[in-house]
Coordinates of C-alpha atoms and ligand atoms in Angstrom, one line a residue:
X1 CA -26.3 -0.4 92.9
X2 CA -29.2 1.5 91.5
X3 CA -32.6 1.7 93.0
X4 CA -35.0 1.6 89.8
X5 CA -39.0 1.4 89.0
X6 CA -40.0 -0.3 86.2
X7 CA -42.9 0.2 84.5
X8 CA -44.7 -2.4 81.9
X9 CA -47.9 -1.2 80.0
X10 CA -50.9 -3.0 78.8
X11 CA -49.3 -4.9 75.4
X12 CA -45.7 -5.8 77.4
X13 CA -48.5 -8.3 79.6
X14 CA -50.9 -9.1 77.4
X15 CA -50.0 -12.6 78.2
X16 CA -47.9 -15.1 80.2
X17 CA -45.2 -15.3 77.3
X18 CA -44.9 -12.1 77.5
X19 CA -45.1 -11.5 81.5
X20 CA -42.0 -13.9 81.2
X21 CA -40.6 -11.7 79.5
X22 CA -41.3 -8.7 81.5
X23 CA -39.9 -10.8 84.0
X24 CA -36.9 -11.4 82.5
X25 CA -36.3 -7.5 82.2
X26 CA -36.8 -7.9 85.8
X27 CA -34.3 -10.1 86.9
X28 CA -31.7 -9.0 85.3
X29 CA -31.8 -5.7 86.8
X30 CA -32.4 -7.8 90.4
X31 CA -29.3 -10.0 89.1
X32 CA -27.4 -6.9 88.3
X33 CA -28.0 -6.0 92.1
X34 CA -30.3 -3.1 91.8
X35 CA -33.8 -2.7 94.1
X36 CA -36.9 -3.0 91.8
X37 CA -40.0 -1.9 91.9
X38 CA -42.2 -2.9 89.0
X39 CA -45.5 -1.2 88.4
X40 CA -48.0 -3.6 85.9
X41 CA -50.9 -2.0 83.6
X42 CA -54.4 -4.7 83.3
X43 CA -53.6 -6.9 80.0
X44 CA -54.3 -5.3 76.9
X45 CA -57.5 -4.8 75.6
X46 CA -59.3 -5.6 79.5
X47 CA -59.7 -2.0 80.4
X48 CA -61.4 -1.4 77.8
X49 CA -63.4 -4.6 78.3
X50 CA -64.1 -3.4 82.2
X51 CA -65.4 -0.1 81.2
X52 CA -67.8 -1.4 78.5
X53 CA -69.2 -3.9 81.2
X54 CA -70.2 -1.2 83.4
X55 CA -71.6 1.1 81.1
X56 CA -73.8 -2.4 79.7
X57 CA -74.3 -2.7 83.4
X58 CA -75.4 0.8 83.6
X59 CA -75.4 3.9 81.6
X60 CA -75.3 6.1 84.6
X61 CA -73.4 3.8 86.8
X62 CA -71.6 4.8 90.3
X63 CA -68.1 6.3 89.8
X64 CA -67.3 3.9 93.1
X65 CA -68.4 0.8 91.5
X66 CA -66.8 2.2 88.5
X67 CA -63.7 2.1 90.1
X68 CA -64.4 -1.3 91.9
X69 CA -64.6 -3.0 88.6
X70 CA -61.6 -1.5 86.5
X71 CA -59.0 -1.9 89.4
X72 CA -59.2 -5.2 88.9
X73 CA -57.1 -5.6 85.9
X74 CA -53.8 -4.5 87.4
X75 CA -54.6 -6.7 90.3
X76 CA -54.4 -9.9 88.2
X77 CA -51.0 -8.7 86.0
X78 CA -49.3 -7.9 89.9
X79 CA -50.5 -11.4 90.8
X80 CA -49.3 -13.0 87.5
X81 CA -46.4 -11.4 87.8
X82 CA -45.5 -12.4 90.9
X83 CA -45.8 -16.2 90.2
X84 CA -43.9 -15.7 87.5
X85 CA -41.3 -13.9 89.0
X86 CA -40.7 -16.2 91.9
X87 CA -40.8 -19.5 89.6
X88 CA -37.8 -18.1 87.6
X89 CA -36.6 -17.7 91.4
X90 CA -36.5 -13.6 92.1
X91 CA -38.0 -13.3 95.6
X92 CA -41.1 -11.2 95.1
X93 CA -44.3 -9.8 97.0
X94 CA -47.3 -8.2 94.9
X95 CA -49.1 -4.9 96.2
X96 CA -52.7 -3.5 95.5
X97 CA -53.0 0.3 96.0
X98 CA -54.8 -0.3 98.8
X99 CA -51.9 -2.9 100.8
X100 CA -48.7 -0.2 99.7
X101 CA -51.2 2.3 100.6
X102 CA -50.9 4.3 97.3
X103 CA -53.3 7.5 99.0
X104 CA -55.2 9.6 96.5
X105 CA -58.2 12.2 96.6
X106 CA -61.6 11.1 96.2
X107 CA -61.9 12.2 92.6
X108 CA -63.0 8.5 91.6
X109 CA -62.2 7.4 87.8
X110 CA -59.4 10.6 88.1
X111 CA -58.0 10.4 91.3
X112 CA -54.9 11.9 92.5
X113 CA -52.0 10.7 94.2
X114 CA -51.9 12.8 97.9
X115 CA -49.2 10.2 99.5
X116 CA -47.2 7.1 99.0
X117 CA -45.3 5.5 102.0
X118 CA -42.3 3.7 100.9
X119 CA -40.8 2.5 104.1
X120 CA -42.0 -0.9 104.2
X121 CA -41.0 -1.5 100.0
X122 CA -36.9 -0.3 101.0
X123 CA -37.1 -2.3 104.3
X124 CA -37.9 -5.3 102.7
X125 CA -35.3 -4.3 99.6
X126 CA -32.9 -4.4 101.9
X127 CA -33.8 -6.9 104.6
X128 CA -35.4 -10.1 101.8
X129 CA -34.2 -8.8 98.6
X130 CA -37.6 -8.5 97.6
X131 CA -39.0 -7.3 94.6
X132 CA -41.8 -5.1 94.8
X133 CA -44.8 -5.6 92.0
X134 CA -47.0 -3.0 92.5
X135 CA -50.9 -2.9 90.8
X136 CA -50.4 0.7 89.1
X137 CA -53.7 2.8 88.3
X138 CA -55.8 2.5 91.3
X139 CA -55.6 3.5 94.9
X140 CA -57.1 4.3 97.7
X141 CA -59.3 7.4 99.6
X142 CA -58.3 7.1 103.4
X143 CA -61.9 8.5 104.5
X144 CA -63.7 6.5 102.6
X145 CA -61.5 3.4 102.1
X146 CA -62.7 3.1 98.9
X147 CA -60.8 1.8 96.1
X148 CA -59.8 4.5 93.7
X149 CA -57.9 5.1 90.1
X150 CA -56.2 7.7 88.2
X151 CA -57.5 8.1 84.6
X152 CA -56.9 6.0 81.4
X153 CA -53.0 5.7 81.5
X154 CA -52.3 6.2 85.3
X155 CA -50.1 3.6 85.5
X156 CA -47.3 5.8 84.3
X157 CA -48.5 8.2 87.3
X158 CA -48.3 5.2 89.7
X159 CA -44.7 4.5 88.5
X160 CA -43.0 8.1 88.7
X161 CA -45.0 8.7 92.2
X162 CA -43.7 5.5 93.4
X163 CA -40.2 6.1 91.9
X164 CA -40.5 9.8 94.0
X165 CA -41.7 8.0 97.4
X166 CA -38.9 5.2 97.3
X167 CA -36.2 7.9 95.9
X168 CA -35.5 6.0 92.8
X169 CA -32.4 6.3 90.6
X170 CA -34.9 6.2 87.8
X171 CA -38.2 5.4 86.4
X172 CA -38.4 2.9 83.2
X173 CA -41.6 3.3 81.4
X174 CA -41.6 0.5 79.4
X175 CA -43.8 0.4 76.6
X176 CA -44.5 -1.0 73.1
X177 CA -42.1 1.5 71.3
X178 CA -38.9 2.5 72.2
X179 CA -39.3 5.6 73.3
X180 CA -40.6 9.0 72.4
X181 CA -41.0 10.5 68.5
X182 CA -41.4 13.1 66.9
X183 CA -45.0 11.8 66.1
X184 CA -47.0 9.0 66.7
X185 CA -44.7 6.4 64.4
X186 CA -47.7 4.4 64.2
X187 CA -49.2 6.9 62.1
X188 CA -45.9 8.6 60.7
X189 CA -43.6 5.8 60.0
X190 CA -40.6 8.8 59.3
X191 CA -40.8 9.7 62.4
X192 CA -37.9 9.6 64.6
X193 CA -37.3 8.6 68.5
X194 CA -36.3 11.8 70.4
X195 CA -33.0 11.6 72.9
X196 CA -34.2 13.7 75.4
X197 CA -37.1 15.6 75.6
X198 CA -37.9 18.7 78.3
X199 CA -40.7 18.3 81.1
X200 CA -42.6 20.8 79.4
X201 CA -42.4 19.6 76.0
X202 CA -43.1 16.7 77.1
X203 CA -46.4 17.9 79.1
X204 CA -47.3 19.9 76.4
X205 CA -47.1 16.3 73.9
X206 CA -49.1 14.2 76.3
X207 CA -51.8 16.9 77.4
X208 CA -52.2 17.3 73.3
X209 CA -52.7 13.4 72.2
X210 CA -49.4 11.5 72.9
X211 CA -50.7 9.1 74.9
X212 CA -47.1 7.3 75.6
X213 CA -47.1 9.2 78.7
X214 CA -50.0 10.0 81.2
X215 CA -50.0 13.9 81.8
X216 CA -50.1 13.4 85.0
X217 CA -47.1 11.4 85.5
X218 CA -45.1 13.9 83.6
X219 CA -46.5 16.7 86.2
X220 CA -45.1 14.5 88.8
X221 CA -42.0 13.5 87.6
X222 CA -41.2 17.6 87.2
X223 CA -42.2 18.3 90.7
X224 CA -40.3 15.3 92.1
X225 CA -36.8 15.6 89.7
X226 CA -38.0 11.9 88.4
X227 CA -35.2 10.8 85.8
X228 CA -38.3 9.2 83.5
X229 CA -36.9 7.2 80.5
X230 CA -39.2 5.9 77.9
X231 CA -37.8 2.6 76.7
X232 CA -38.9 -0.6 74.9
X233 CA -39.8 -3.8 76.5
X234 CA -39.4 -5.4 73.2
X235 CA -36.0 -5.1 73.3
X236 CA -34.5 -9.2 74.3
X237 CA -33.9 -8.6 78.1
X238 CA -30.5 -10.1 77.9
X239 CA -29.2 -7.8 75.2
X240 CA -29.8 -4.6 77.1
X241 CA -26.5 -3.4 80.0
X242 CA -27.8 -3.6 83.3
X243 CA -25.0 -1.4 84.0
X244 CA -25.8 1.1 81.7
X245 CA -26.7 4.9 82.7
X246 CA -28.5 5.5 79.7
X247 CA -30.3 2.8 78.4
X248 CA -32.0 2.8 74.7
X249 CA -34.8 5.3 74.9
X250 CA -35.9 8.5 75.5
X251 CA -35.0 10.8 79.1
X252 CA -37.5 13.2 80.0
X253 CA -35.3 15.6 81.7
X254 CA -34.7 19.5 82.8
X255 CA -34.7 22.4 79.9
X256 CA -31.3 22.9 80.9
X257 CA -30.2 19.4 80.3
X258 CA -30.6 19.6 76.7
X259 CA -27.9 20.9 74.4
X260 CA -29.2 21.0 70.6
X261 CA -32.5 22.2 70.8
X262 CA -34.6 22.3 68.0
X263 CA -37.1 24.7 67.1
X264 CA -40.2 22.2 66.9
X265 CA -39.8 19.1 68.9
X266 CA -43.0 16.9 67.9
X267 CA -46.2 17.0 66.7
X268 CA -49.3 15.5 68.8
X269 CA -52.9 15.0 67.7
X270 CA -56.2 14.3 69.3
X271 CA -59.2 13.6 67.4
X272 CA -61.3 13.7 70.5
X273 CA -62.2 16.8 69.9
X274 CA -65.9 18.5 69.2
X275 CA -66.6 22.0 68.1
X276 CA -69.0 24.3 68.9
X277 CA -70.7 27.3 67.5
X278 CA -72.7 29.9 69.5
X279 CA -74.0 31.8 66.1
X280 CA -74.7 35.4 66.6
X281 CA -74.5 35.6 70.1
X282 CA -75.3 39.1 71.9
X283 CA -72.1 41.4 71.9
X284 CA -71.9 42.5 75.8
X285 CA -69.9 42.5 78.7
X286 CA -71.0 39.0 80.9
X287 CA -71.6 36.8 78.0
X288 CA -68.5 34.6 78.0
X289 CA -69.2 34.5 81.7
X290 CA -73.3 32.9 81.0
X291 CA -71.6 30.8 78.5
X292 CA -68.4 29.1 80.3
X293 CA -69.7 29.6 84.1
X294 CA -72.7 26.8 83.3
X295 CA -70.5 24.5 81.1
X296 CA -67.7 24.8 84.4
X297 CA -70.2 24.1 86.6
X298 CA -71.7 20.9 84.4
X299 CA -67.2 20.0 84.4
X300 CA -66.7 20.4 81.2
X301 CA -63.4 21.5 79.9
X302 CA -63.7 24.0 77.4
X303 CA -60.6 24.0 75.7
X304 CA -59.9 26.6 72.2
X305 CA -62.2 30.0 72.4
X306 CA -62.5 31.8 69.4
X307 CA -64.7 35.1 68.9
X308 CA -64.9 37.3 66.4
X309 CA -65.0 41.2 67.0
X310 CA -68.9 42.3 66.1
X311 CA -69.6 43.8 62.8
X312 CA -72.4 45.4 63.6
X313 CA -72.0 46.2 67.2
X314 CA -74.6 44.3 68.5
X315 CA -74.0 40.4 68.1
X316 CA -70.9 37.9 67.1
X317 CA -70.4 34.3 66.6
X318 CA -67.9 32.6 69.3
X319 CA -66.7 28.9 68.4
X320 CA -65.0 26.7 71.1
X321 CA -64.2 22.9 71.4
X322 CA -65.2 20.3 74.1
X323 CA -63.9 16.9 74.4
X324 CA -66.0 14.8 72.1
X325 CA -66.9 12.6 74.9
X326 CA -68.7 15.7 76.2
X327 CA -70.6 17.3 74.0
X328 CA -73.7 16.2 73.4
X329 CA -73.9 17.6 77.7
X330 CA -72.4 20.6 76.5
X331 CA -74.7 21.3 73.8
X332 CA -77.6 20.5 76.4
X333 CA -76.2 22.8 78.6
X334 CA -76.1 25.9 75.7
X335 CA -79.6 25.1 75.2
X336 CA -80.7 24.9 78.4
X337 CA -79.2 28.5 79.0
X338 CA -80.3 29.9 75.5
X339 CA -82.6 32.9 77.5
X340 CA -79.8 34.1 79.7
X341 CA -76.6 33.7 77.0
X342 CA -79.6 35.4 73.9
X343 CA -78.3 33.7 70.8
X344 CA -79.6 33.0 67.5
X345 CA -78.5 29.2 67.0
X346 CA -76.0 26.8 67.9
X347 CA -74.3 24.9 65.3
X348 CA -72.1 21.8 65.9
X349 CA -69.4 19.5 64.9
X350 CA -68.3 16.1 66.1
X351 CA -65.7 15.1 63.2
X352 CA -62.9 17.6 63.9
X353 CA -59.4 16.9 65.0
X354 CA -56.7 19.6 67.0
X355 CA -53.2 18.9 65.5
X356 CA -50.5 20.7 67.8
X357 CA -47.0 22.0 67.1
X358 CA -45.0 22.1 70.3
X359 CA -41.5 23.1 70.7
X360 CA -39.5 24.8 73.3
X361 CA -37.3 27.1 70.5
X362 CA -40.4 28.8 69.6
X363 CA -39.8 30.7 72.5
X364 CA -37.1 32.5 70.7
X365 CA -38.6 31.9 67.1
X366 CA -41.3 34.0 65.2
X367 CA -42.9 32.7 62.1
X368 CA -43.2 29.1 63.2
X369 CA -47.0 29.3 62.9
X370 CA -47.2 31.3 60.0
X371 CA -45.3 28.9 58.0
X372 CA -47.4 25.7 59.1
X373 CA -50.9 27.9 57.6
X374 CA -49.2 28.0 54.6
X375 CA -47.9 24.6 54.5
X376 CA -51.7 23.6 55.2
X377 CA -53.6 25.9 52.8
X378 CA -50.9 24.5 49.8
X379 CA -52.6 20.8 51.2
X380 CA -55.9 22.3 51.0
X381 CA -56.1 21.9 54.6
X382 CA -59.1 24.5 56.0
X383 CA -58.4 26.0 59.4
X384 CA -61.1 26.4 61.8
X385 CA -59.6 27.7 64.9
X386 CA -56.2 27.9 66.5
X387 CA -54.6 29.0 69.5
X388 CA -51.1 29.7 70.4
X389 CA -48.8 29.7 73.7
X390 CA -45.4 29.9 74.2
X391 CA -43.9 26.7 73.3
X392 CA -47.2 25.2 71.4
X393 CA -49.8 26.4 68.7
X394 CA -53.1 24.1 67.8
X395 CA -55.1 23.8 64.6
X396 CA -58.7 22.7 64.7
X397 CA -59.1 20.7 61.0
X398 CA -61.3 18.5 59.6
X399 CA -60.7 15.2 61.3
X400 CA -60.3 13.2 57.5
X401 CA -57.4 15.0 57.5
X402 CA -55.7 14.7 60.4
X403 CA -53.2 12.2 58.7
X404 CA -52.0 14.6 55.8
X405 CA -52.0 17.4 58.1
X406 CA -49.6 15.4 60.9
X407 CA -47.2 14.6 57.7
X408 CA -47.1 17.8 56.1
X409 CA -46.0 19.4 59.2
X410 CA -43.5 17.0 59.8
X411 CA -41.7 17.5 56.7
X412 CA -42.2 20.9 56.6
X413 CA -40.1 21.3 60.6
X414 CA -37.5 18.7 59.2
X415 CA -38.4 15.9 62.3
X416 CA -38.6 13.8 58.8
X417 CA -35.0 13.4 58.3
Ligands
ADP1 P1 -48.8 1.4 77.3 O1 -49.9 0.4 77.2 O2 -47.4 0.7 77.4 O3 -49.0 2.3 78.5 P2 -49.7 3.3 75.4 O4 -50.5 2.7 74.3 O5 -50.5 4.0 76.5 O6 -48.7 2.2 76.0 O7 -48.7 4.3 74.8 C1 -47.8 3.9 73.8 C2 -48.3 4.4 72.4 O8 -48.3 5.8 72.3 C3 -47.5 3.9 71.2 O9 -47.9 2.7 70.8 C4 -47.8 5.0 70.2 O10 -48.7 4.6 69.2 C5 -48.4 6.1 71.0 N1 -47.8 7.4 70.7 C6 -48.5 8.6 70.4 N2 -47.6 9.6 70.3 C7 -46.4 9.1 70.5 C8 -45.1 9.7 70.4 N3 -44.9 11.0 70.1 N4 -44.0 8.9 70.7 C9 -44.2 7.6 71.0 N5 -45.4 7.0 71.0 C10 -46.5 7.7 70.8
LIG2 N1 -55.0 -0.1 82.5 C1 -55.3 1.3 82.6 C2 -55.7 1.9 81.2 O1 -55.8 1.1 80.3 C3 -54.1 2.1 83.1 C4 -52.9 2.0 82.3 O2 -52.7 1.1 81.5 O3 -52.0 2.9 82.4 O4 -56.0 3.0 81.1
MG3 MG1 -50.3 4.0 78.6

């Protein structure tokens, strides 16, 4: 008998047929004799709808209310589910954030998870066979007792925390592919699902665009030695082994546990990206520090720095990006501060795009980068910033190309065949 959390994302309940059919997954891991947790995203597409109404609501609206309003969508799926569940006769309870408790800071719209009791979910695993469907993305701030939630995508956070309080076997993120590629397949169709992919790899995809699995989650499921396997719920429920150790799908698992490594693992790509572009700029010690200190204090994350070593002693350009969602307070801020940072102009772009190379063998690799410039320039790709770490390098393009430049790179690593 396996203790598992199961996870199901926005399209695997977008509706009842297919919350059936979540809850068929469900029961045959209950039939199977294992204790389940399931953690349920809002239906597809109703996020999205609950932000737009507060913002029509409100342009500078209350993060609180904020929070009041878009919790709401996972409540309904946990409820659905529920019903569902029991009619096909699974014994099962639903849980908002607030009734588990699921405890997190008071960051609202991007809360963290401080605490998860799971006592009461194993006593009643083991006392009324009960299935546990748990509303994932919100919580709740004890001092305040305000409801709370984690970010676009923190259902996957909900499920690995809740997999780490109830010591789970595993974590199923079920989602609408079948696991984790080389590349976003929906925009390379060559691309290929990944076996096993390292914690940092992994971090490094999702913090760079792979949106299959919240950063955060992945953070989590490090800290907490979370076996997190990314799997389809797609796949018909009765043709999958409940008995299986590894399902079809992708582990997200140690360095160690990996035996071929390759030298590039994936490509992600964000094009919520802006650039900005401080032009001759004075050339003096303190200058990053008027230029970053007030765009930290307005919480922006400033994300690739480039600046060039002065010509003439005196003044340089420096070019950096913000998330585009960000900008136009980013470019306010630069203006506001234009007497203290002394600058000539600032000049701007909203339709750029990072594309990022990440792989854990470039550790012990040189070149890796090298080769991609080239590969772009022979595209006519242009290049206007990049940065490098250990197991990643970024390009900032133009975002019309972020296609050709996603594909060119995965041929030119191999992930193609
Ligand atoms: P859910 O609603 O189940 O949480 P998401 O839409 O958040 O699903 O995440 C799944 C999507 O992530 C996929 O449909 C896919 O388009 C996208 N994606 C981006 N990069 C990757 C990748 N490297 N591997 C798999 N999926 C990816
Ligand atoms: N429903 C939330 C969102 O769309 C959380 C999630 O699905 O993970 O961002
Ligand atoms: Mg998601």
């Amino acid at each position: 008998m396996s203790r598992l959390v199961m996870k199901f994302g926005g399209t695997s309940v977008a509706d009842i047929e297919r919350i059936r059919n979540v809850a068929r997954h469900v029961k045959r891991e209950t039939d199977a004799g294992h204790e389940v947790a399931v953690v349920v995203s809002a239906m597809s597409g109703k996020t999205n709808e609950l932000v737009g109404w507060c913002r029509e609501a409100g342009a500078l609206h209350d993060a609180r209310e904020y929070d009041a309003v878009v919790a709401s969508g996972e409540q309904v799926t946990a409820g659905l589910l529920a019903i569902v569940l029991q009619d096909m006769g699974v014994t099962a309870r639903s849980w908002q954030g607030w009734q588990l408790p699921i405890l997190t800071s008071n960051a609202h719209a991007a809360a963290r998870i401080e605490d998860i009791n799971g006592t009461e979910l194993i006593k009643r695993f083991k006392e009324r066979k009960e299935v546990a469907v748990i509303a994932g993305f919100q919580g709740i701030h004890k001092e305040t007792g305000r409801i709370t939630t984690l970010g676009r995508g923190g259902s996957d956070t909900s499920a690995v925390a809740v997999a780490a309080a109830i010591q789970a076997d595993r974590c199923d993120i079920y989602t609408d592919v079948d696991g984790v590629y080389t590349t976003d397949p929906r925009v390379v169709p060559k691309a290929k699902r990944l076996d096993k992919v390292a914690f940092e790899e992994m971090l490094e995809l999702a913090s760079l665009g792979a949106k299959v699995l919240q950063v955060r989650s992945v953070e989590l499921g490090m800290v907490h030695k979370v076996r997190i396997f990314v799997r389809s719920s797609f796949d018909k429920p009765e043709d999958i082994d409940p008995k299986s150790n590894h399902p079809p799908g992708t582990l997200i698992c140690d360095e160690e546990d990996i035996v071929e490594q390759q030298v590039v693992t994936g490509i992600a790509f964000s094009k919520d990206e802006a650039q900005i572009s401080i032009r001759r700029v004075q050339d003096k010690p303190g200058i990053a520090a008027s230029i970053f200190g007030p765009l930290a204090a307005a919480n922006v994350n400033v994300d690739m720095i480039v600046q060039n070593v002065s010509g003439d002693g005196a003044t340089t350009d420096l070019t950096f990006t913000v998330p585009a969602s960000d900008y136009q307070r980013s470019m306010d801020v630069i203006g506001k501060a234009k007497a203290e940072i002394g600058y000539e102009k600032v000049d701007g772009a909203q339709d750029v795009a990072k594309v990022s190379v990440i792989g854990i063998g470039m550790r012990s690799h040189a070149g890796v980068a090298a080769e991609a410039f080239r590969a772009l320039a022979s595209r006519n790709i242009n290049i206007r910033a990049i940065t490098t770490s250990e197991i990643k390098f970024s390009v900032l393009i133009d975002a019309e190309y972020t296609e050709l430049a996603v594909r060119t790179l995965h041929a030119l690593y191999g992930l193609d065949k």
